[in-house]
Amino acid sequence: MSRTFSCAALFLLLSLPPVAATAQTPAAACGAPPAVLTSTQSNIFSEQQEQWLGDAMADQLEPYFKPVQDPGENLYLDRITKRLLAVLPPTKIQFRVILVESSEVNGFSLAGGRVYLTRKLVASAQTEDEAAGVIAHEMGHILSHQIVDETAADMRRLLGMTSVGDKADIYARFQQLMDARMKDKHPEARANSDEKQEEADLVAVYAMAAAGYRPQAYSEFWDRVNFVRGKTGNAVTDFFGITTPDSRRLRAIQKLVTALPLGCGGSGSNDSSDFEKWHSLVVANQASTVGSDFKPLLESTLTPPLRMDLEWLRFSRDGKYILAQDEGSIFVLSRDPYQPLFRFDAEDALEPEFTPDSQRVVFHTRGLHTEEWSITDRKLVASHEPLSQRGCIQTKLAPDGRTLFCISFRGDMDGTLTLTALDTTSGSVLYEKKDFFTPTGEYLLRLLVSAQSSIPTDVMPGGFSADGNYLLIGPGNDKVAFDLRTRSTVSIGWELKQQIVGAYAFIGDDKVVGEALNARDSGVFSFPQGKRVAAAPFRLEDLEPVTQGEYVLSHDIKDYAIGLADVAQAKFIAGSKTSSMDVWSGLLANEGIDGSVTLRKIADSTGKPESTTLPLSPLAGSLRTALSTDGRLLALSTRTRGGVWDVSSGRLLTLFRGFDSAMFAPDNSLVAQFPKYGKNDRGIVHITFAPLASTLMPYKEDDDTSLTFGMLEQWKHPDKKHTEWTVRKLEDNSVMWSKTYEGEGPGHTYNLVPGQTILSFLLTSDAAKARLKEMPELTTQAAAVKDKNMGRLIQVIDNTNGKVLHEFILTVPLTYTGVGGINIVGQNLYLSSGDNRTMTYSLENRTQLRQLFGYVAAVDAASNRICTVNRRDEAIVYDAEGRQLATYHTGSPLRLAHFEQDGKRLLLLTADQKIQIVEIAPTVTN
């Protein structure tokens, strides 16, 4: 977890409200500002050019962060900033302070006055003084021009530059510098030195004190969030080299505070009801609605909306309520009458739970943010932000919401894990077992991958008892049981500890079913005594409990997303293609294929289930999409369901199960490839809408055949030395053409211009070397590539006949991996790399023309225009010469962009399930 309060990152211009009158210690009592504030900036950048440099930095880095949109939260930070600026030397720098969503405790800054604070950092502040200290530190980096001076020095050293020009020139030079820095053999020259942090700390302490804040709060905050625990080291620990950098930094900050003149700085904390209200808003972290900044020609909403796949279903313990969770929302439903009660945003939530009294819903995120929602009041009633000293690779929140469990690496090279129990309100450590478990081999690898993944995965077995009173967690003999009421460990019987080495789950309040090394030894054990009470010969990778009943769930079941097993029979009695299910008192809750939540008696599998429809929820980024040529029809699909909507009205025309890929024919009929479902084999279906009808294509697909970007293709290995690419007709599956390649064959991607496949061969591959022998002009191009590992042989293939439309050698940037993100429009090639940039190359001479921030989302062959997506809700249109024609902020994350009418209009689909069509102005924007 980073807590550096250093420089690096992002966002938008906010107006500063008047500062409320506060009692402050006169700045005069603190003397003159630190000398660092009078240092001159580099003569390469004027103040205006420094502002443009900050714009470029923000455009590159901002898309990696989710901004907190609530103006009340951001304006309070601006008030603090203005109060600090009032006691510092006058400056023309326009400071902007913005909150960004992040699980890290960090502050960072950019040239031109941009300061960003993570929500976790602000939530960790206990007083306004502490928040002011972090802002003042980042202002110190900016006011002493550290960032721009460092940039200017690198431009001189790496690019040989001694001056910069207008905004366009600064953008281009900054992008060149990004490339040069990646190739720099002496990157340590750019590292944040202790001296730079000390300069920023000096400004922070002075500005806080002069503005009437208590300067000691800065060192206290640093000490607390970095878990230094007051250890500042001394001359002896310095001599032996055992003083940690954080301890040394704390000592330096404390020294700055004690050196302040008498009477300089506030004596008490700046606590106020305003701070408490603001801090509560930050901790609550509730989404704000932000509208678009343009007026569309047409706007419609998907009606009914596309339901995202449910990931979790749970009954309350009294059976009166059900909660459902998809990728962006949590829904609460009543049982009698059976209907939705309310929903709330929960984009990053892990699996929610009902509290033991069935009155609230609790959940947490990987960043250790917790929330409690009242069912009666239908609102958030509590939220907390505990801190963990180490990054958690797996977490569990107790159903009562009081205790949060964190599994983390201890920090040693042996990979030993630590189990920590935290109080969610105070963040205090209730229990810690530093030598919890030491994984080896494949298990350790899985843990390391999980720690780096953005997708939460429970790689450690564990779960709660049905009554929510106990947690059992850990593998094999390392299991730990915890009483959540007394918040203390509980002894476990040896049979349960030693015999169950695989997956396990609670059955009710006092029994655990688990997997032994041999399936015949798997069984049901009493808890916590650990006595074997029944056999249960399971052989499964995972087991999940149900709310009530002698059943368990598992995702490890053939042909189904999830299955329900009767423990007494040790066999599955129900399966579902959707991945969520729960049981209470013989009643089975499941997700219907249409996205509804269904209820039926387990004993009555043939009866008609109860069903209710959930309200609108945001579209996730995993959608599969297809748009008709005339832009009238839109096909969308999640993992399990799909449908077609009329664009102008938003009206649903037909709903069907989820497709893998789809394309519209010229007559607006749809051809879609569907995966295997139950007894139905995978197949390609032709769907018409007037009249509505569907017809299965008259041939059986091979497993390696796919409908991709309008073509039916097959990649297979006829032998160990070759790869064969075959394109077939949709009508009858007959072969149109075929190509054979040496070895594994090329990587391939699909041009957004219809009808073209782009092949990419490593320049060092046998296939590329063989081609170079056949084409002397390619050999000449390849000879110019200095680093052959970064060279690619690119071929653009006409999908109708397999002919090569373009062929050339290209040097890709260091941040580009794989084969995706390449598009050819007119005489330009656009390559989107892994660092939020798109490089533009000329097809005529293969030189790089320019760079753009963002990735290409739509292209138009008639006008040669492209649309890039940079921030979550920002679409930017460029012409072939790289001139920016229009920018659209939709206020909701973009899910689809598509040009219409030869590039004169742009269709945008956003996460709030809205379709908007805008007309692109013919003039160039600034």
mmCIF file of N, CA, C and O in Angstrom, residues 378-460:
data_model
loop_
_atom_site.group_PDB
_atom_site.id
_atom_site.type_symbol
_atom_site.label_atom_id
_atom_site.label_comp_id
_atom_site.label_asym_id
_atom_site.label_seq_id
_atom_site.Cartn_x
_atom_site.Cartn_y
_atom_site.Cartn_z
ATOM 1 N N ARG A 378 -33.903 1.846 4.138
ATOM 2 C CA ARG A 378 -33.429 1.811 2.753
ATOM 3 C C ARG A 378 -32.347 2.860 2.495
ATOM 4 O O ARG A 378 -32.367 3.582 1.505
ATOM 5 N N LYS A 379 -31.398 2.930 3.398
ATOM 6 C CA LYS A 379 -30.331 3.907 3.235
ATOM 7 C C LYS A 379 -29.057 3.434 3.926
ATOM 8 O O LYS A 379 -29.075 2.510 4.754
ATOM 9 N N LEU A 380 -27.952 4.076 3.583
ATOM 10 C CA LEU A 380 -26.664 3.801 4.211
ATOM 11 C C LEU A 380 -26.688 4.321 5.637
ATOM 12 O O LEU A 380 -27.043 5.479 5.878
ATOM 13 N N VAL A 381 -26.315 3.468 6.594
ATOM 14 C CA VAL A 381 -26.331 3.887 7.994
ATOM 15 C C VAL A 381 -24.938 3.912 8.603
ATOM 16 O O VAL A 381 -24.743 4.526 9.662
ATOM 17 N N ALA A 382 -23.961 3.271 7.968
ATOM 18 C CA ALA A 382 -22.594 3.305 8.499
ATOM 19 C C ALA A 382 -21.618 2.927 7.398
ATOM 20 O O ALA A 382 -21.924 2.108 6.527
ATOM 21 N N SER A 383 -20.454 3.549 7.432
ATOM 22 C CA SER A 383 -19.365 3.191 6.520
ATOM 23 C C SER A 383 -18.049 3.461 7.225
ATOM 24 O O SER A 383 -17.948 4.376 8.048
ATOM 25 N N HIS A 384 -17.054 2.646 6.908
ATOM 26 C CA HIS A 384 -15.774 2.730 7.607
ATOM 27 C C HIS A 384 -14.624 2.478 6.639
ATOM 28 O O HIS A 384 -14.804 1.898 5.557
ATOM 29 N N GLU A 385 -13.434 2.920 7.041
ATOM 30 C CA GLU A 385 -12.229 2.771 6.224
ATOM 31 C C GLU A 385 -11.046 2.314 7.077
ATOM 32 O O GLU A 385 -10.099 3.063 7.281
ATOM 33 N N PRO A 386 -11.058 1.094 7.587
ATOM 34 C CA PRO A 386 -9.895 0.628 8.352
ATOM 35 C C PRO A 386 -8.671 0.489 7.452
ATOM 36 O O PRO A 386 -8.794 0.298 6.240
ATOM 37 N N LEU A 387 -7.495 0.604 8.054
ATOM 38 C CA LEU A 387 -6.236 0.469 7.328
ATOM 39 C C LEU A 387 -5.547 -0.826 7.723
ATOM 40 O O LEU A 387 -5.580 -1.229 8.887
ATOM 41 N N SER A 388 -4.916 -1.445 6.752
ATOM 42 C CA SER A 388 -4.082 -2.607 7.026
ATOM 43 C C SER A 388 -2.633 -2.246 6.736
ATOM 44 O O SER A 388 -2.340 -1.561 5.749
ATOM 45 N N GLN A 389 -1.742 -2.693 7.592
ATOM 46 C CA GLN A 389 -0.325 -2.375 7.393
ATOM 47 C C GLN A 389 0.217 -2.999 6.117
ATOM 48 O O GLN A 389 1.083 -2.451 5.465
ATOM 49 N N ARG A 390 -0.325 -4.146 5.753
ATOM 50 C CA ARG A 390 0.109 -4.832 4.541
ATOM 51 C C ARG A 390 -1.069 -4.984 3.593
ATOM 52 O O ARG A 390 -2.209 -5.049 4.010
ATOM 53 N N GLY A 391 -0.767 -5.086 2.310
ATOM 54 C CA GLY A 391 -1.805 -5.291 1.324
ATOM 55 C C GLY A 391 -2.457 -6.647 1.485
ATOM 56 O O GLY A 391 -1.785 -7.665 1.631
ATOM 57 N N CYS A 392 -3.788 -6.688 1.460
ATOM 58 C CA CYS A 392 -4.527 -7.932 1.668
ATOM 59 C C CYS A 392 -4.704 -8.665 0.339
ATOM 60 O O CYS A 392 -5.128 -8.069 -0.655
ATOM 61 N N ILE A 393 -4.393 -9.955 0.314
ATOM 62 C CA ILE A 393 -4.629 -10.750 -0.889
ATOM 63 C C ILE A 393 -5.979 -11.459 -0.814
ATOM 64 O O ILE A 393 -6.471 -11.946 -1.824
ATOM 65 N N GLN A 394 -6.572 -11.505 0.368
ATOM 66 C CA GLN A 394 -7.915 -12.049 0.537
ATOM 67 C C GLN A 394 -8.507 -11.458 1.802
ATOM 68 O O GLN A 394 -7.812 -11.250 2.798
ATOM 69 N N THR A 395 -9.803 -11.154 1.752
ATOM 70 C CA THR A 395 -10.462 -10.525 2.889
ATOM 71 C C THR A 395 -11.809 -11.192 3.160
ATOM 72 O O THR A 395 -12.421 -11.778 2.272
ATOM 73 N N LYS A 396 -12.266 -11.068 4.398
ATOM 74 C CA LYS A 396 -13.593 -11.538 4.810
ATOM 75 C C LYS A 396 -14.171 -10.521 5.792
ATOM 76 O O LYS A 396 -13.490 -10.116 6.748
ATOM 77 N N LEU A 397 -15.412 -10.112 5.557
ATOM 78 C CA LEU A 397 -16.098 -9.216 6.477
ATOM 79 C C LEU A 397 -17.131 -10.018 7.252
ATOM 80 O O LEU A 397 -17.965 -10.710 6.658
ATOM 81 N N ALA A 398 -17.085 -9.921 8.570
ATOM 82 C CA ALA A 398 -18.044 -10.633 9.403
ATOM 83 C C ALA A 398 -19.462 -10.161 9.091
ATOM 84 O O ALA A 398 -19.684 -8.973 8.811
ATOM 85 N N PRO A 399 -20.459 -11.055 9.131
ATOM 86 C CA PRO A 399 -21.834 -10.659 8.818
ATOM 87 C C PRO A 399 -22.379 -9.534 9.685
ATOM 88 O O PRO A 399 -23.286 -8.815 9.248
ATOM 89 N N ASP A 400 -21.856 -9.358 10.903
ATOM 90 C CA ASP A 400 -22.334 -8.248 11.727
ATOM 91 C C ASP A 400 -21.650 -6.933 11.367
ATOM 92 O O ASP A 400 -21.971 -5.880 11.929
ATOM 93 N N GLY A 401 -20.681 -6.968 10.434
ATOM 94 C CA GLY A 401 -20.013 -5.765 9.969
ATOM 95 C C GLY A 401 -18.976 -5.204 10.910
ATOM 96 O O GLY A 401 -18.385 -4.155 10.623
ATOM 97 N N ARG A 402 -18.698 -5.886 12.038
ATOM 98 C CA ARG A 402 -17.780 -5.315 13.029
ATOM 99 C C ARG A 402 -16.333 -5.684 12.795
ATOM 100 O O ARG A 402 -15.427 -4.938 13.180
ATOM 101 N N THR A 403 -16.073 -6.835 12.181
ATOM 102 C CA THR A 403 -14.721 -7.366 12.102
ATOM 103 C C THR A 403 -14.355 -7.683 10.660
ATOM 104 O O THR A 403 -15.129 -8.315 9.941
ATOM 105 N N LEU A 404 -13.170 -7.240 10.273
ATOM 106 C CA LEU A 404 -12.681 -7.471 8.920
ATOM 107 C C LEU A 404 -11.399 -8.288 9.007
ATOM 108 O O LEU A 404 -10.471 -7.944 9.752
ATOM 109 N N PHE A 405 -11.352 -9.382 8.247
ATOM 110 C CA PHE A 405 -10.192 -10.271 8.269
ATOM 111 C C PHE A 405 -9.366 -10.060 7.005
ATOM 112 O O PHE A 405 -9.906 -9.953 5.897
ATOM 113 N N CYS A 406 -8.063 -10.014 7.195
ATOM 114 C CA CYS A 406 -7.127 -9.741 6.103
ATOM 115 C C CYS A 406 -6.045 -10.806 6.092
ATOM 116 O O CYS A 406 -5.406 -11.063 7.121
ATOM 117 N N ILE A 407 -5.863 -11.450 4.938
ATOM 118 C CA ILE A 407 -4.740 -12.358 4.742
ATOM 119 C C ILE A 407 -3.721 -11.648 3.879
ATOM 120 O O ILE A 407 -4.043 -11.177 2.780
ATOM 121 N N SER A 408 -2.496 -11.556 4.350
ATOM 122 C CA SER A 408 -1.456 -10.806 3.650
ATOM 123 C C SER A 408 -0.135 -11.555 3.732
ATOM 124 O O SER A 408 0.059 -12.424 4.587
ATOM 125 N N PHE A 409 0.766 -11.205 2.831
ATOM 126 C CA PHE A 409 2.116 -11.737 2.935
ATOM 127 C C PHE A 409 2.828 -11.026 4.080
ATOM 128 O O PHE A 409 2.751 -9.801 4.212
ATOM 129 N N ARG A 410 3.537 -11.809 4.884
ATOM 130 C CA ARG A 410 4.224 -11.245 6.044
ATOM 131 C C ARG A 410 5.329 -10.293 5.631
ATOM 132 O O ARG A 410 5.711 -9.391 6.366
ATOM 133 N N GLY A 411 5.858 -10.489 4.435
ATOM 134 C CA GLY A 411 6.933 -9.624 3.958
ATOM 135 C C GLY A 411 8.236 -10.341 3.805
ATOM 136 O O GLY A 411 9.174 -9.827 3.194
ATOM 137 N N ASP A 412 8.342 -11.556 4.361
ATOM 138 C CA ASP A 412 9.577 -12.321 4.247
ATOM 139 C C ASP A 412 9.675 -12.954 2.868
ATOM 140 O O ASP A 412 8.691 -13.141 2.157
ATOM 141 N N MET A 413 10.860 -13.330 2.484
ATOM 142 C CA MET A 413 11.084 -13.946 1.184
ATOM 143 C C MET A 413 10.475 -15.339 1.084
ATOM 144 O O MET A 413 10.287 -15.864 -0.011
ATOM 145 N N ASP A 414 10.142 -15.958 2.230
ATOM 146 C CA ASP A 414 9.593 -17.305 2.181
ATOM 147 C C ASP A 414 8.106 -17.329 1.840
ATOM 148 O O ASP A 414 7.513 -18.392 1.671
ATOM 149 N N GLY A 415 7.470 -16.150 1.715
ATOM 150 C CA GLY A 415 6.075 -16.085 1.328
ATOM 151 C C GLY A 415 5.106 -16.445 2.425
ATOM 152 O O GLY A 415 3.952 -16.785 2.158
ATOM 153 N N THR A 416 5.512 -16.390 3.683
ATOM 154 C CA THR A 416 4.625 -16.719 4.798
ATOM 155 C C THR A 416 3.465 -15.729 4.872
ATOM 156 O O THR A 416 3.637 -14.524 4.676
ATOM 157 N N LEU A 417 2.269 -16.253 5.171
ATOM 158 C CA LEU A 417 1.072 -15.430 5.244
ATOM 159 C C LEU A 417 0.733 -15.070 6.682
ATOM 160 O O LEU A 417 0.994 -15.838 7.616
ATOM 161 N N THR A 418 0.136 -13.887 6.832
ATOM 162 C CA THR A 418 -0.333 -13.404 8.127
ATOM 163 C C THR A 418 -1.846 -13.235 8.084
ATOM 164 O O THR A 418 -2.394 -12.748 7.092
ATOM 165 N N LEU A 419 -2.520 -13.658 9.149
ATOM 166 C CA LEU A 419 -3.954 -13.456 9.295
ATOM 167 C C LEU A 419 -4.185 -12.381 10.349
ATOM 168 O O LEU A 419 -3.704 -12.496 11.473
ATOM 169 N N THR A 420 -4.920 -11.323 9.957
ATOM 170 C CA THR A 420 -5.177 -10.203 10.866
ATOM 171 C C THR A 420 -6.669 -9.941 10.938
ATOM 172 O O THR A 420 -7.360 -9.965 9.912
ATOM 173 N N ALA A 421 -7.175 -9.700 12.148
ATOM 174 C CA ALA A 421 -8.567 -9.289 12.351
ATOM 175 C C ALA A 421 -8.577 -7.831 12.780
ATOM 176 O O ALA A 421 -7.909 -7.455 13.750
ATOM 177 N N LEU A 422 -9.328 -6.993 12.031
ATOM 178 C CA LEU A 422 -9.378 -5.563 12.303
ATOM 179 C C LEU A 422 -10.767 -5.160 12.757
ATOM 180 O O LEU A 422 -11.771 -5.691 12.257
ATOM 181 N N ASP A 423 -10.824 -4.219 13.677
ATOM 182 C CA ASP A 423 -12.091 -3.598 14.029
ATOM 183 C C ASP A 423 -12.443 -2.613 12.917
ATOM 184 O O ASP A 423 -11.660 -1.710 12.613
ATOM 185 N N THR A 424 -13.596 -2.761 12.281
ATOM 186 C CA THR A 424 -13.912 -1.925 11.127
ATOM 187 C C THR A 424 -14.087 -0.459 11.501
ATOM 188 O O THR A 424 -13.813 0.431 10.691
ATOM 189 N N THR A 425 -14.542 -0.176 12.719
ATOM 190 C CA THR A 425 -14.780 1.211 13.120
ATOM 191 C C THR A 425 -13.491 1.936 13.449
ATOM 192 O O THR A 425 -13.227 3.023 12.938
ATOM 193 N N SER A 426 -12.664 1.343 14.287
ATOM 194 C CA SER A 426 -11.434 2.006 14.741
ATOM 195 C C SER A 426 -10.211 1.632 13.927
ATOM 196 O O SER A 426 -9.209 2.344 13.939
ATOM 197 N N GLY A 427 -10.267 0.497 13.239
ATOM 198 C CA GLY A 427 -9.098 0.018 12.513
ATOM 199 C C GLY A 427 -8.081 -0.682 13.384
ATOM 200 O O GLY A 427 -7.036 -1.114 12.893
ATOM 201 N N SER A 428 -8.363 -0.827 14.668
ATOM 202 C CA SER A 428 -7.411 -1.458 15.576
ATOM 203 C C SER A 428 -7.316 -2.953 15.301
ATOM 204 O O SER A 428 -8.273 -3.589 14.860
ATOM 205 N N VAL A 429 -6.146 -3.514 15.579
ATOM 206 C CA VAL A 429 -5.896 -4.934 15.364
ATOM 207 C C VAL A 429 -6.448 -5.718 16.550
ATOM 208 O O VAL A 429 -6.026 -5.528 17.693
ATOM 209 N N LEU A 430 -7.396 -6.611 16.284
ATOM 210 C CA LEU A 430 -7.994 -7.431 17.336
ATOM 211 C C LEU A 430 -7.256 -8.744 17.522
ATOM 212 O O LEU A 430 -7.222 -9.303 18.615
ATOM 213 N N TYR A 431 -6.676 -9.228 16.436
ATOM 214 C CA TYR A 431 -6.008 -10.532 16.464
ATOM 215 C C TYR A 431 -5.039 -10.586 15.295
ATOM 216 O O TYR A 431 -5.314 -10.055 14.218
ATOM 217 N N GLU A 432 -3.904 -11.208 15.522
ATOM 218 C CA GLU A 432 -2.939 -11.349 14.427
ATOM 219 C C GLU A 432 -2.141 -12.638 14.606
ATOM 220 O O GLU A 432 -1.638 -12.916 15.694
ATOM 221 N N LYS A 433 -2.064 -13.407 13.542
ATOM 222 C CA LYS A 433 -1.245 -14.608 13.523
ATOM 223 C C LYS A 433 -0.268 -14.464 12.374
ATOM 224 O O LYS A 433 -0.608 -14.661 11.202
ATOM 225 N N LYS A 434 0.982 -14.113 12.701
ATOM 226 C CA LYS A 434 1.956 -13.762 11.676
ATOM 227 C C LYS A 434 2.423 -14.972 10.874
ATOM 228 O O LYS A 434 2.818 -14.841 9.726
ATOM 229 N N ASP A 435 2.429 -16.133 11.493
ATOM 230 C CA ASP A 435 2.861 -17.343 10.791
ATOM 231 C C ASP A 435 1.649 -18.218 10.483
ATOM 232 O O ASP A 435 1.659 -19.422 10.714
ATOM 233 N N PHE A 436 0.623 -17.600 9.927
ATOM 234 C CA PHE A 436 -0.644 -18.284 9.677
ATOM 235 C C PHE A 436 -0.455 -19.488 8.755
ATOM 236 O O PHE A 436 -0.923 -20.588 9.023
ATOM 237 N N PHE A 437 0.266 -19.296 7.650
ATOM 238 C CA PHE A 437 0.395 -20.365 6.667
ATOM 239 C C PHE A 437 1.553 -20.044 5.733
ATOM 240 O O PHE A 437 1.763 -18.892 5.371
ATOM 241 N N THR A 438 2.310 -21.073 5.361
ATOM 242 C CA THR A 438 3.419 -20.893 4.419
ATOM 243 C C THR A 438 3.163 -21.743 3.185
ATOM 244 O O THR A 438 3.407 -22.959 3.187
ATOM 245 N N PRO A 439 2.631 -21.149 2.123
ATOM 246 C CA PRO A 439 2.330 -21.920 0.907
ATOM 247 C C PRO A 439 3.602 -22.214 0.117
ATOM 248 O O PRO A 439 4.608 -21.508 0.229
ATOM 249 N N THR A 440 3.551 -23.235 -0.676
ATOM 250 C CA THR A 440 4.668 -23.592 -1.540
ATOM 251 C C THR A 440 4.140 -23.959 -2.924
ATOM 252 O O THR A 440 2.955 -24.206 -3.114
ATOM 253 N N GLY A 441 5.038 -24.003 -3.884
ATOM 254 C CA GLY A 441 4.724 -24.503 -5.222
ATOM 255 C C GLY A 441 3.579 -23.777 -5.893
ATOM 256 O O GLY A 441 3.506 -22.539 -5.914
ATOM 257 N N GLU A 442 2.654 -24.553 -6.447
ATOM 258 C CA GLU A 442 1.553 -24.007 -7.228
ATOM 259 C C GLU A 442 0.642 -23.125 -6.375
ATOM 260 O O GLU A 442 0.117 -22.109 -6.849
ATOM 261 N N TYR A 443 0.460 -23.487 -5.112
ATOM 262 C CA TYR A 443 -0.393 -22.701 -4.227
ATOM 263 C C TYR A 443 0.174 -21.295 -4.048
ATOM 264 O O TYR A 443 -0.550 -20.288 -4.099
ATOM 265 N N LEU A 444 1.484 -21.194 -3.864
ATOM 266 C CA LEU A 444 2.123 -19.895 -3.714
ATOM 267 C C LEU A 444 1.958 -19.072 -4.987
ATOM 268 O O LEU A 444 1.692 -17.864 -4.937
ATOM 269 N N LEU A 445 2.105 -19.714 -6.130
ATOM 270 C CA LEU A 445 1.939 -19.017 -7.404
ATOM 271 C C LEU A 445 0.527 -18.461 -7.530
ATOM 272 O O LEU A 445 0.321 -17.319 -7.978
ATOM 273 N N ARG A 446 -0.474 -19.248 -7.156
ATOM 274 C CA ARG A 446 -1.863 -18.782 -7.222
ATOM 275 C C ARG A 446 -2.079 -17.570 -6.321
ATOM 276 O O ARG A 446 -2.787 -16.625 -6.680
ATOM 277 N N LEU A 447 -1.465 -17.593 -5.148
ATOM 278 C CA LEU A 447 -1.592 -16.468 -4.231
ATOM 279 C C LEU A 447 -0.937 -15.211 -4.805
ATOM 280 O O LEU A 447 -1.485 -14.110 -4.698
ATOM 281 N N LEU A 448 0.214 -15.376 -5.419
ATOM 282 C CA LEU A 448 0.919 -14.231 -5.998
ATOM 283 C C LEU A 448 0.110 -13.632 -7.151
ATOM 284 O O LEU A 448 0.008 -12.405 -7.278
ATOM 285 N N VAL A 449 -0.468 -14.488 -7.970
ATOM 286 C CA VAL A 449 -1.292 -14.009 -9.080
ATOM 287 C C VAL A 449 -2.524 -13.289 -8.544
ATOM 288 O O VAL A 449 -2.913 -12.229 -9.041
ATOM 289 N N SER A 450 -3.150 -13.855 -7.518
ATOM 290 C CA SER A 450 -4.336 -13.244 -6.933
ATOM 291 C C SER A 450 -4.017 -11.876 -6.342
ATOM 292 O O SER A 450 -4.820 -10.946 -6.434
ATOM 293 N N ALA A 451 -2.833 -11.750 -5.735
ATOM 294 C CA ALA A 451 -2.444 -10.486 -5.124
ATOM 295 C C ALA A 451 -2.322 -9.374 -6.165
ATOM 296 O O ALA A 451 -2.566 -8.197 -5.873
ATOM 297 N N GLN A 452 -1.932 -9.727 -7.410
ATOM 298 C CA GLN A 452 -1.744 -8.736 -8.463
ATOM 299 C C GLN A 452 -2.994 -8.517 -9.313
ATOM 300 O O GLN A 452 -3.063 -7.566 -10.079
ATOM 301 N N SER A 453 -3.974 -9.408 -9.184
ATOM 302 C CA SER A 453 -5.145 -9.349 -10.050
ATOM 303 C C SER A 453 -6.130 -8.279 -9.587
ATOM 304 O O SER A 453 -6.281 -8.024 -8.392
ATOM 305 N N SER A 454 -6.800 -7.661 -10.563
ATOM 306 C CA SER A 454 -7.851 -6.704 -10.246
ATOM 307 C C SER A 454 -9.179 -7.404 -9.980
ATOM 308 O O SER A 454 -10.134 -6.787 -9.516
ATOM 309 N N ILE A 455 -9.248 -8.694 -10.300
ATOM 310 C CA ILE A 455 -10.463 -9.481 -10.080
ATOM 311 C C ILE A 455 -10.312 -10.255 -8.771
ATOM 312 O O ILE A 455 -9.411 -11.079 -8.624
ATOM 313 N N PRO A 456 -11.159 -10.006 -7.780
ATOM 314 C CA PRO A 456 -11.018 -10.698 -6.495
ATOM 315 C C PRO A 456 -11.253 -12.193 -6.616
ATOM 316 O O PRO A 456 -12.189 -12.644 -7.271
ATOM 317 N N THR A 457 -10.372 -12.962 -6.018
ATOM 318 C CA THR A 457 -10.483 -14.415 -6.037
ATOM 319 C C THR A 457 -10.128 -14.957 -4.665
ATOM 320 O O THR A 457 -9.089 -14.608 -4.108
ATOM 321 N N ASP A 458 -10.998 -15.807 -4.116
ATOM 322 C CA ASP A 458 -10.696 -16.452 -2.836
ATOM 323 C C ASP A 458 -9.883 -17.710 -3.100
ATOM 324 O O ASP A 458 -10.430 -18.741 -3.506
ATOM 325 N N VAL A 459 -8.573 -17.632 -2.878
ATOM 326 C CA VAL A 459 -7.729 -18.804 -3.074
ATOM 327 C C VAL A 459 -7.516 -19.562 -1.766
ATOM 328 O O VAL A 459 -6.971 -20.662 -1.768
ATOM 329 N N MET A 460 -7.971 -18.989 -0.666
ATOM 330 C CA MET A 460 -7.857 -19.623 0.641
ATOM 331 C C MET A 460 -9.246 -20.069 1.084
ATOM 332 O O MET A 460 -10.181 -19.277 1.099
#
